[in-house]
Amino acid sequence: MSPESKATRYLIADDDAPFRARLARALRSRGLEVAEAESAEEAVRAAKSFRPERAVIDLRLGEGSGLELISALRSEHPDLVCVVLTGYGSISTALEA
């Protein structure tokens, strides 16, 4: 098994509660630990105690930005691997992410 596949703690930051719950349920059904956050502030707080290895982050988190969240999370957890999801993407945003 590769080191990438050994990650067990995932943080999901998305303000769409039904989507976040479905994704969390799917990950938990595969034996993974999951913390959920509906805002950037909540995600930063959760990451301090949960110490995720991977994060799934919505580009638009209500009033917050998923890209700003990535910067905040990676400053505390430099090895955190992040995936950004969005329904509002553009090429320039993808490059920034």
PDB file of N, CA and C in Angstrom:
ATOM      1  N   MET A   1       0.848  -1.174   0.000  1.00  0.00           N
ATOM      2  CA  MET A   1       0.000   0.000   0.000  1.00  0.00           C
ATOM      3  C   MET A   1       0.893   1.237   0.000  1.00  0.00           C
ATOM      4  N   SER A   2       0.611   2.201  -0.856  1.00  0.00           N
ATOM      5  CA  SER A   2       1.422   3.417  -0.942  1.00  0.00           C
ATOM      6  C   SER A   2       1.125   4.335   0.234  1.00  0.00           C
ATOM      7  N   PRO A   3       2.071   5.248   0.591  1.00  0.00           N
ATOM      8  CA  PRO A   3       1.827   6.167   1.705  1.00  0.00           C
ATOM      9  C   PRO A   3       0.586   7.010   1.494  1.00  0.00           C
ATOM     10  N   GLU A   4       0.261   7.379   0.247  1.00  0.00           N
ATOM     11  CA  GLU A   4      -0.906   8.199  -0.020  1.00  0.00           C
ATOM     12  C   GLU A   4      -2.203   7.489   0.355  1.00  0.00           C
ATOM     13  N   SER A   5      -2.236   6.175   0.228  1.00  0.00           N
ATOM     14  CA  SER A   5      -3.475   5.452   0.489  1.00  0.00           C
ATOM     15  C   SER A   5      -3.666   5.139   1.978  1.00  0.00           C
ATOM     16  N   LYS A   6      -2.698   5.479   2.832  1.00  0.00           N
ATOM     17  CA  LYS A   6      -2.812   5.196   4.255  1.00  0.00           C
ATOM     18  C   LYS A   6      -3.498   6.308   5.040  1.00  0.00           C
ATOM     19  N   ALA A   7      -3.805   7.411   4.398  1.00  0.00           N
ATOM     20  CA  ALA A   7      -4.467   8.513   5.099  1.00  0.00           C
ATOM     21  C   ALA A   7      -5.805   8.039   5.641  1.00  0.00           C
ATOM     22  N   THR A   8      -6.066   8.383   6.879  1.00  0.00           N
ATOM     23  CA  THR A   8      -7.316   7.943   7.494  1.00  0.00           C
ATOM     24  C   THR A   8      -8.172   9.091   8.013  1.00  0.00           C
ATOM     25  N   ARG A   9      -7.613  10.301   8.140  1.00  0.00           N
ATOM     26  CA  ARG A   9      -8.369  11.426   8.696  1.00  0.00           C
ATOM     27  C   ARG A   9      -8.621  12.481   7.619  1.00  0.00           C
ATOM     28  N   TYR A  10      -9.903  12.703   7.347  1.00  0.00           N
ATOM     29  CA  TYR A  10     -10.316  13.648   6.308  1.00  0.00           C
ATOM     30  C   TYR A  10     -11.140  14.771   6.926  1.00  0.00           C
ATOM     31  N   LEU A  11     -10.884  15.980   6.480  1.00  0.00           N
ATOM     32  CA  LEU A  11     -11.670  17.141   6.850  1.00  0.00           C
ATOM     33  C   LEU A  11     -12.483  17.550   5.627  1.00  0.00           C
ATOM     34  N   ILE A  12     -13.785  17.693   5.801  1.00  0.00           N
ATOM     35  CA  ILE A  12     -14.651  18.152   4.717  1.00  0.00           C
ATOM     36  C   ILE A  12     -15.172  19.531   5.103  1.00  0.00           C
ATOM     37  N   ALA A  13     -14.849  20.533   4.297  1.00  0.00           N
ATOM     38  CA  ALA A  13     -15.313  21.903   4.528  1.00  0.00           C
ATOM     39  C   ALA A  13     -16.209  22.298   3.359  1.00  0.00           C
ATOM     40  N   ASP A  14     -17.497  22.335   3.614  1.00  0.00           N
ATOM     41  CA  ASP A  14     -18.464  22.669   2.574  1.00  0.00           C
ATOM     42  C   ASP A  14     -19.713  23.219   3.241  1.00  0.00           C
ATOM     43  N   ASP A  15     -20.242  24.328   2.728  1.00  0.00           N
ATOM     44  CA  ASP A  15     -21.432  24.922   3.337  1.00  0.00           C
ATOM     45  C   ASP A  15     -22.734  24.291   2.838  1.00  0.00           C
ATOM     46  N   ASP A  16     -22.637  23.348   1.927  1.00  0.00           N
ATOM     47  CA  ASP A  16     -23.810  22.599   1.456  1.00  0.00           C
ATOM     48  C   ASP A  16     -23.964  21.376   2.373  1.00  0.00           C
ATOM     49  N   ALA A  17     -24.811  21.513   3.390  1.00  0.00           N
ATOM     50  CA  ALA A  17     -24.941  20.481   4.419  1.00  0.00           C
ATOM     51  C   ALA A  17     -25.306  19.098   3.872  1.00  0.00           C
ATOM     52  N   PRO A  18     -26.281  18.963   2.971  1.00  0.00           N
ATOM     53  CA  PRO A  18     -26.596  17.622   2.462  1.00  0.00           C
ATOM     54  C   PRO A  18     -25.417  16.979   1.718  1.00  0.00           C
ATOM     55  N   PHE A  19     -24.717  17.769   0.894  1.00  0.00           N
ATOM     56  CA  PHE A  19     -23.564  17.219   0.173  1.00  0.00           C
ATOM     57  C   PHE A  19     -22.476  16.801   1.156  1.00  0.00           C
ATOM     58  N   ARG A  20     -22.179  17.680   2.119  1.00  0.00           N
ATOM     59  CA  ARG A  20     -21.138  17.401   3.115  1.00  0.00           C
ATOM     60  C   ARG A  20     -21.466  16.125   3.882  1.00  0.00           C
ATOM     61  N   ALA A  21     -22.724  15.969   4.283  1.00  0.00           N
ATOM     62  CA  ALA A  21     -23.136  14.782   5.041  1.00  0.00           C
ATOM     63  C   ALA A  21     -23.021  13.512   4.202  1.00  0.00           C
ATOM     64  N   ARG A  22     -23.412  13.596   2.931  1.00  0.00           N
ATOM     65  CA  ARG A  22     -23.305  12.410   2.055  1.00  0.00           C
ATOM     66  C   ARG A  22     -21.852  12.001   1.850  1.00  0.00           C
ATOM     67  N   LEU A  23     -20.984  12.988   1.600  1.00  0.00           N
ATOM     68  CA  LEU A  23     -19.570  12.681   1.397  1.00  0.00           C
ATOM     69  C   LEU A  23     -18.954  12.114   2.674  1.00  0.00           C
ATOM     70  N   ALA A  24     -19.275  12.704   3.811  1.00  0.00           N
ATOM     71  CA  ALA A  24     -18.759  12.205   5.088  1.00  0.00           C
ATOM     72  C   ALA A  24     -19.209  10.764   5.327  1.00  0.00           C
ATOM     73  N   ARG A  25     -20.476  10.493   5.055  1.00  0.00           N
ATOM     74  CA  ARG A  25     -21.009   9.141   5.236  1.00  0.00           C
ATOM     75  C   ARG A  25     -20.282   8.148   4.322  1.00  0.00           C
ATOM     76  N   ALA A  26     -20.029   8.539   3.090  1.00  0.00           N
ATOM     77  CA  ALA A  26     -19.341   7.652   2.153  1.00  0.00           C
ATOM     78  C   ALA A  26     -17.912   7.357   2.623  1.00  0.00           C
ATOM     79  N   LEU A  27     -17.225   8.364   3.117  1.00  0.00           N
ATOM     80  CA  LEU A  27     -15.859   8.149   3.607  1.00  0.00           C
ATOM     81  C   LEU A  27     -15.852   7.292   4.865  1.00  0.00           C
ATOM     82  N   ARG A  28     -16.784   7.559   5.767  1.00  0.00           N
ATOM     83  CA  ARG A  28     -16.861   6.751   6.999  1.00  0.00           C
ATOM     84  C   ARG A  28     -17.184   5.295   6.693  1.00  0.00           C
ATOM     85  N   SER A  29     -18.011   5.069   5.680  1.00  0.00           N
ATOM     86  CA  SER A  29     -18.359   3.688   5.323  1.00  0.00           C
ATOM     87  C   SER A  29     -17.146   2.917   4.799  1.00  0.00           C
ATOM     88  N   ARG A  30     -16.116   3.645   4.447  1.00  0.00           N
ATOM     89  CA  ARG A  30     -14.863   3.031   3.988  1.00  0.00           C
ATOM     90  C   ARG A  30     -13.828   2.961   5.100  1.00  0.00           C
ATOM     91  N   GLY A  31     -14.266   3.224   6.334  1.00  0.00           N
ATOM     92  CA  GLY A  31     -13.390   3.089   7.494  1.00  0.00           C
ATOM     93  C   GLY A  31     -12.526   4.302   7.797  1.00  0.00           C
ATOM     94  N   LEU A  32     -12.848   5.444   7.218  1.00  0.00           N
ATOM     95  CA  LEU A  32     -12.047   6.646   7.428  1.00  0.00           C
ATOM     96  C   LEU A  32     -12.666   7.521   8.514  1.00  0.00           C
ATOM     97  N   GLU A  33     -11.821   8.276   9.205  1.00  0.00           N
ATOM     98  CA  GLU A  33     -12.296   9.239  10.192  1.00  0.00           C
ATOM     99  C   GLU A  33     -12.568  10.553   9.471  1.00  0.00           C
ATOM    100  N   VAL A  34     -13.663  11.201   9.819  1.00  0.00           N
ATOM    101  CA  VAL A  34     -14.061  12.413   9.107  1.00  0.00           C
ATOM    102  C   VAL A  34     -14.486  13.485  10.102  1.00  0.00           C
ATOM    103  N   ALA A  35     -13.994  14.702   9.866  1.00  0.00           N
ATOM    104  CA  ALA A  35     -14.485  15.884  10.578  1.00  0.00           C
ATOM    105  C   ALA A  35     -15.168  16.756   9.542  1.00  0.00           C
ATOM    106  N   GLU A  36     -16.277  17.373   9.941  1.00  0.00           N
ATOM    107  CA  GLU A  36     -17.037  18.214   9.024  1.00  0.00           C
ATOM    108  C   GLU A  36     -17.041  19.654   9.506  1.00  0.00           C
ATOM    109  N   ALA A  37     -17.020  20.588   8.546  1.00  0.00           N
ATOM    110  CA  ALA A  37     -17.090  22.011   8.865  1.00  0.00           C
ATOM    111  C   ALA A  37     -17.917  22.703   7.795  1.00  0.00           C
ATOM    112  N   GLU A  38     -18.747  23.664   8.230  1.00  0.00           N
ATOM    113  CA  GLU A  38     -19.566  24.386   7.263  1.00  0.00           C
ATOM    114  C   GLU A  38     -19.000  25.755   6.933  1.00  0.00           C
ATOM    115  N   SER A  39     -17.912  26.157   7.586  1.00  0.00           N
ATOM    116  CA  SER A  39     -17.296  27.447   7.309  1.00  0.00           C
ATOM    117  C   SER A  39     -15.779  27.318   7.426  1.00  0.00           C
ATOM    118  N   ALA A  40     -15.084  28.323   6.918  1.00  0.00           N
ATOM    119  CA  ALA A  40     -13.620  28.323   7.009  1.00  0.00           C
ATOM    120  C   ALA A  40     -13.186  28.377   8.468  1.00  0.00           C
ATOM    121  N   GLU A  41     -13.840  29.211   9.252  1.00  0.00           N
ATOM    122  CA  GLU A  41     -13.483  29.340  10.670  1.00  0.00           C
ATOM    123  C   GLU A  41     -13.663  28.013  11.410  1.00  0.00           C
ATOM    124  N   GLU A  42     -14.769  27.350  11.122  1.00  0.00           N
ATOM    125  CA  GLU A  42     -15.037  26.067  11.760  1.00  0.00           C
ATOM    126  C   GLU A  42     -14.002  25.029  11.321  1.00  0.00           C
ATOM    127  N   ALA A  43     -13.597  25.066  10.076  1.00  0.00           N
ATOM    128  CA  ALA A  43     -12.602  24.116   9.562  1.00  0.00           C
ATOM    129  C   ALA A  43     -11.250  24.310  10.245  1.00  0.00           C
ATOM    130  N   VAL A  44     -10.841  25.555  10.427  1.00  0.00           N
ATOM    131  CA  VAL A  44      -9.570  25.833  11.097  1.00  0.00           C
ATOM    132  C   VAL A  44      -9.613  25.319  12.533  1.00  0.00           C
ATOM    133  N   ARG A  45     -10.718  25.570  13.229  1.00  0.00           N
ATOM    134  CA  ARG A  45     -10.859  25.075  14.610  1.00  0.00           C
ATOM    135  C   ARG A  45     -10.819  23.550  14.653  1.00  0.00           C
ATOM    136  N   ALA A  46     -11.540  22.910  13.732  1.00  0.00           N
ATOM    137  CA  ALA A  46     -11.581  21.442  13.712  1.00  0.00           C
ATOM    138  C   ALA A  46     -10.209  20.853  13.424  1.00  0.00           C
ATOM    139  N   ALA A  47      -9.470  21.482  12.527  1.00  0.00           N
ATOM    140  CA  ALA A  47      -8.157  20.958  12.141  1.00  0.00           C
ATOM    141  C   ALA A  47      -7.166  20.991  13.287  1.00  0.00           C
ATOM    142  N   LYS A  48      -7.300  21.947  14.190  1.00  0.00           N
ATOM    143  CA  LYS A  48      -6.369  22.044  15.322  1.00  0.00           C
ATOM    144  C   LYS A  48      -6.412  20.794  16.191  1.00  0.00           C
ATOM    145  N   SER A  49      -7.601  20.278  16.449  1.00  0.00           N
ATOM    146  CA  SER A  49      -7.697  19.096  17.310  1.00  0.00           C
ATOM    147  C   SER A  49      -7.740  17.789  16.513  1.00  0.00           C
ATOM    148  N   PHE A  50      -8.329  17.819  15.343  1.00  0.00           N
ATOM    149  CA  PHE A  50      -8.520  16.607  14.539  1.00  0.00           C
ATOM    150  C   PHE A  50      -7.259  16.210  13.770  1.00  0.00           C
ATOM    151  N   ARG A  51      -6.460  17.197  13.373  1.00  0.00           N
ATOM    152  CA  ARG A  51      -5.220  16.995  12.624  1.00  0.00           C
ATOM    153  C   ARG A  51      -5.428  16.112  11.380  1.00  0.00           C
ATOM    154  N   PRO A  52      -6.199  16.595  10.413  1.00  0.00           N
ATOM    155  CA  PRO A  52      -6.490  15.794   9.219  1.00  0.00           C
ATOM    156  C   PRO A  52      -5.259  15.577   8.353  1.00  0.00           C
ATOM    157  N   GLU A  53      -5.300  14.493   7.608  1.00  0.00           N
ATOM    158  CA  GLU A  53      -4.243  14.189   6.640  1.00  0.00           C
ATOM    159  C   GLU A  53      -4.650  14.628   5.235  1.00  0.00           C
ATOM    160  N   ARG A  54      -5.951  14.697   5.008  1.00  0.00           N
ATOM    161  CA  ARG A  54      -6.515  15.108   3.717  1.00  0.00           C
ATOM    162  C   ARG A  54      -7.683  16.047   3.988  1.00  0.00           C
ATOM    163  N   ALA A  55      -7.951  16.941   3.031  1.00  0.00           N
ATOM    164  CA  ALA A  55      -9.085  17.855   3.164  1.00  0.00           C
ATOM    165  C   ALA A  55      -9.790  17.988   1.822  1.00  0.00           C
ATOM    166  N   VAL A  56     -11.109  18.009   1.884  1.00  0.00           N
ATOM    167  CA  VAL A  56     -11.952  18.281   0.725  1.00  0.00           C
ATOM    168  C   VAL A  56     -12.616  19.618   1.024  1.00  0.00           C
ATOM    169  N   ILE A  57     -12.338  20.614   0.197  1.00  0.00           N
ATOM    170  CA  ILE A  57     -12.728  21.988   0.500  1.00  0.00           C
ATOM    171  C   ILE A  57     -13.530  22.580  -0.653  1.00  0.00           C
ATOM    172  N   ASP A  58     -14.656  23.174  -0.321  1.00  0.00           N
ATOM    173  CA  ASP A  58     -15.465  23.896  -1.292  1.00  0.00           C
ATOM    174  C   ASP A  58     -14.791  25.233  -1.578  1.00  0.00           C
ATOM    175  N   LEU A  59     -14.768  25.640  -2.823  1.00  0.00           N
ATOM    176  CA  LEU A  59     -14.143  26.913  -3.192  1.00  0.00           C
ATOM    177  C   LEU A  59     -14.863  28.084  -2.538  1.00  0.00           C
ATOM    178  N   ARG A  60     -16.189  28.022  -2.486  1.00  0.00           N
ATOM    179  CA  ARG A  60     -16.982  29.087  -1.861  1.00  0.00           C
ATOM    180  C   ARG A  60     -17.618  28.553  -0.595  1.00  0.00           C
ATOM    181  N   LEU A  61     -17.190  29.100   0.528  1.00  0.00           N
ATOM    182  CA  LEU A  61     -17.702  28.674   1.829  1.00  0.00           C
ATOM    183  C   LEU A  61     -18.506  29.809   2.441  1.00  0.00           C
ATOM    184  N   GLY A  62     -19.710  29.995   1.980  1.00  0.00           N
ATOM    185  CA  GLY A  62     -20.519  31.095   2.479  1.00  0.00           C
ATOM    186  C   GLY A  62     -19.824  32.406   2.186  1.00  0.00           C
ATOM    187  N   GLU A  63     -19.426  33.098   3.235  1.00  0.00           N
ATOM    188  CA  GLU A  63     -18.712  34.367   3.093  1.00  0.00           C
ATOM    189  C   GLU A  63     -17.206  34.163   2.945  1.00  0.00           C
ATOM    190  N   GLY A  64     -16.725  32.936   3.139  1.00  0.00           N
ATOM    191  CA  GLY A  64     -15.290  32.662   3.098  1.00  0.00           C
ATOM    192  C   GLY A  64     -14.832  32.091   1.780  1.00  0.00           C
ATOM    193  N   SER A  65     -13.527  31.979   1.653  1.00  0.00           N
ATOM    194  CA  SER A  65     -12.911  31.442   0.448  1.00  0.00           C
ATOM    195  C   SER A  65     -12.177  30.146   0.770  1.00  0.00           C
ATOM    196  N   GLY A  66     -12.430  29.130  -0.034  1.00  0.00           N
ATOM    197  CA  GLY A  66     -11.718  27.875   0.135  1.00  0.00           C
ATOM    198  C   GLY A  66     -10.223  28.017  -0.085  1.00  0.00           C
ATOM    199  N   LEU A  67      -9.827  28.930  -0.980  1.00  0.00           N
ATOM    200  CA  LEU A  67      -8.395  29.133  -1.227  1.00  0.00           C
ATOM    201  C   LEU A  67      -7.718  29.757  -0.010  1.00  0.00           C
ATOM    202  N   GLU A  68      -8.396  30.693   0.645  1.00  0.00           N
ATOM    203  CA  GLU A  68      -7.846  31.264   1.879  1.00  0.00           C
ATOM    204  C   GLU A  68      -7.788  30.205   2.972  1.00  0.00           C
ATOM    205  N   LEU A  69      -8.785  29.331   3.002  1.00  0.00           N
ATOM    206  CA  LEU A  69      -8.791  28.248   3.983  1.00  0.00           C
ATOM    207  C   LEU A  69      -7.591  27.329   3.772  1.00  0.00           C
ATOM    208  N   ILE A  70      -7.289  27.009   2.537  1.00  0.00           N
ATOM    209  CA  ILE A  70      -6.134  26.147   2.265  1.00  0.00           C
ATOM    210  C   ILE A  70      -4.867  26.779   2.837  1.00  0.00           C
ATOM    211  N   SER A  71      -4.679  28.057   2.621  1.00  0.00           N
ATOM    212  CA  SER A  71      -3.493  28.740   3.158  1.00  0.00           C
ATOM    213  C   SER A  71      -3.449  28.646   4.681  1.00  0.00           C
ATOM    214  N   ALA A  72      -4.584  28.883   5.319  1.00  0.00           N
ATOM    215  CA  ALA A  72      -4.631  28.814   6.783  1.00  0.00           C
ATOM    216  C   ALA A  72      -4.340  27.400   7.280  1.00  0.00           C
ATOM    217  N   LEU A  73      -4.932  26.402   6.649  1.00  0.00           N
ATOM    218  CA  LEU A  73      -4.719  25.019   7.067  1.00  0.00           C
ATOM    219  C   LEU A  73      -3.285  24.571   6.835  1.00  0.00           C
ATOM    220  N   ARG A  74      -2.730  24.917   5.686  1.00  0.00           N
ATOM    221  CA  ARG A  74      -1.375  24.470   5.356  1.00  0.00           C
ATOM    222  C   ARG A  74      -0.319  25.175   6.199  1.00  0.00           C
ATOM    223  N   SER A  75      -0.633  26.360   6.738  1.00  0.00           N
ATOM    224  CA  SER A  75       0.332  27.020   7.619  1.00  0.00           C
ATOM    225  C   SER A  75       0.497  26.226   8.919  1.00  0.00           C
ATOM    226  N   GLU A  76      -0.562  25.576   9.365  1.00  0.00           N
ATOM    227  CA  GLU A  76      -0.508  24.748  10.573  1.00  0.00           C
ATOM    228  C   GLU A  76      -0.168  23.286  10.277  1.00  0.00           C
ATOM    229  N   HIS A  77      -0.559  22.822   9.096  1.00  0.00           N
ATOM    230  CA  HIS A  77      -0.391  21.415   8.709  1.00  0.00           C
ATOM    231  C   HIS A  77       0.231  21.376   7.309  1.00  0.00           C
ATOM    232  N   PRO A  78       1.546  21.593   7.187  1.00  0.00           N
ATOM    233  CA  PRO A  78       2.177  21.737   5.870  1.00  0.00           C
ATOM    234  C   PRO A  78       2.057  20.511   4.959  1.00  0.00           C
ATOM    235  N   ASP A  79       1.852  19.342   5.526  1.00  0.00           N
ATOM    236  CA  ASP A  79       1.751  18.125   4.706  1.00  0.00           C
ATOM    237  C   ASP A  79       0.318  17.794   4.305  1.00  0.00           C
ATOM    238  N   LEU A  80      -0.631  18.632   4.671  1.00  0.00           N
ATOM    239  CA  LEU A  80      -2.034  18.384   4.352  1.00  0.00           C
ATOM    240  C   LEU A  80      -2.251  18.410   2.839  1.00  0.00           C
ATOM    241  N   VAL A  81      -2.904  17.378   2.338  1.00  0.00           N
ATOM    242  CA  VAL A  81      -3.245  17.294   0.921  1.00  0.00           C
ATOM    243  C   VAL A  81      -4.693  17.752   0.778  1.00  0.00           C
ATOM    244  N   CYS A  82      -4.917  18.718  -0.117  1.00  0.00           N
ATOM    245  CA  CYS A  82      -6.249  19.303  -0.274  1.00  0.00           C
ATOM    246  C   CYS A  82      -6.794  19.075  -1.683  1.00  0.00           C
ATOM    247  N   VAL A  83      -8.099  18.852  -1.731  1.00  0.00           N
ATOM    248  CA  VAL A  83      -8.840  18.791  -2.990  1.00  0.00           C
ATOM    249  C   VAL A  83      -9.883  19.889  -2.913  1.00  0.00           C
ATOM    250  N   VAL A  84      -9.972  20.716  -3.962  1.00  0.00           N
ATOM    251  CA  VAL A  84     -10.927  21.811  -3.995  1.00  0.00           C
ATOM    252  C   VAL A  84     -12.071  21.440  -4.933  1.00  0.00           C
ATOM    253  N   LEU A  85     -13.294  21.581  -4.429  1.00  0.00           N
ATOM    254  CA  LEU A  85     -14.487  21.327  -5.229  1.00  0.00           C
ATOM    255  C   LEU A  85     -15.204  22.641  -5.477  1.00  0.00           C
ATOM    256  N   THR A  86     -15.821  22.771  -6.633  1.00  0.00           N
ATOM    257  CA  THR A  86     -16.629  23.963  -6.879  1.00  0.00           C
ATOM    258  C   THR A  86     -17.569  23.749  -8.041  1.00  0.00           C
ATOM    259  N   GLY A  87     -18.642  24.466  -8.009  1.00  0.00           N
ATOM    260  CA  GLY A  87     -19.554  24.528  -9.139  1.00  0.00           C
ATOM    261  C   GLY A  87     -19.405  25.851  -9.864  1.00  0.00           C
ATOM    262  N   TYR A  88     -18.433  26.674  -9.424  1.00  0.00           N
ATOM    263  CA  TYR A  88     -18.268  28.025  -9.960  1.00  0.00           C
ATOM    264  C   TYR A  88     -16.854  28.256 -10.476  1.00  0.00           C
ATOM    265  N   GLY A  89     -16.183  27.249 -10.901  1.00  0.00           N
ATOM    266  CA  GLY A  89     -14.776  27.356 -11.246  1.00  0.00           C
ATOM    267  C   GLY A  89     -14.476  28.099 -12.530  1.00  0.00           C
ATOM    268  N   SER A  90     -13.225  28.523 -12.632  1.00  0.00           N
ATOM    269  CA  SER A  90     -12.701  29.119 -13.842  1.00  0.00           C
ATOM    270  C   SER A  90     -11.257  28.641 -13.977  1.00  0.00           C
ATOM    271  N   ILE A  91     -10.674  28.836 -15.122  1.00  0.00           N
ATOM    272  CA  ILE A  91      -9.289  28.417 -15.330  1.00  0.00           C
ATOM    273  C   ILE A  91      -8.354  29.163 -14.384  1.00  0.00           C
ATOM    274  N   SER A  92      -8.564  30.473 -14.204  1.00  0.00           N
ATOM    275  CA  SER A  92      -7.666  31.232 -13.336  1.00  0.00           C
ATOM    276  C   SER A  92      -7.791  30.763 -11.873  1.00  0.00           C
ATOM    277  N   THR A  93      -8.998  30.429 -11.439  1.00  0.00           N
ATOM    278  CA  THR A  93      -9.177  29.932 -10.089  1.00  0.00           C
ATOM    279  C   THR A  93      -8.526  28.564  -9.936  1.00  0.00           C
ATOM    280  N   ALA A  94      -8.639  27.720 -10.928  1.00  0.00           N
ATOM    281  CA  ALA A  94      -8.002  26.395 -10.879  1.00  0.00           C
ATOM    282  C   ALA A  94      -6.488  26.529 -10.771  1.00  0.00           C
ATOM    283  N   LEU A  95      -5.909  27.458 -11.516  1.00  0.00           N
ATOM    284  CA  LEU A  95      -4.470  27.670 -11.445  1.00  0.00           C
ATOM    285  C   LEU A  95      -4.062  28.196 -10.076  1.00  0.00           C
ATOM    286  N   GLU A  96      -4.845  29.091  -9.511  1.00  0.00           N
ATOM    287  CA  GLU A  96      -4.547  29.617  -8.178  1.00  0.00           C
ATOM    288  C   GLU A  96      -4.618  28.521  -7.136  1.00  0.00           C
ATOM    289  N   ALA A  97      -5.608  27.647  -7.253  1.00  0.00           N
ATOM    290  CA  ALA A  97      -5.763  26.544  -6.300  1.00  0.00           C
ATOM    291  C   ALA A  97      -4.586  25.596  -6.379  1.00  0.00           C
TER     292      ALA A  97
END
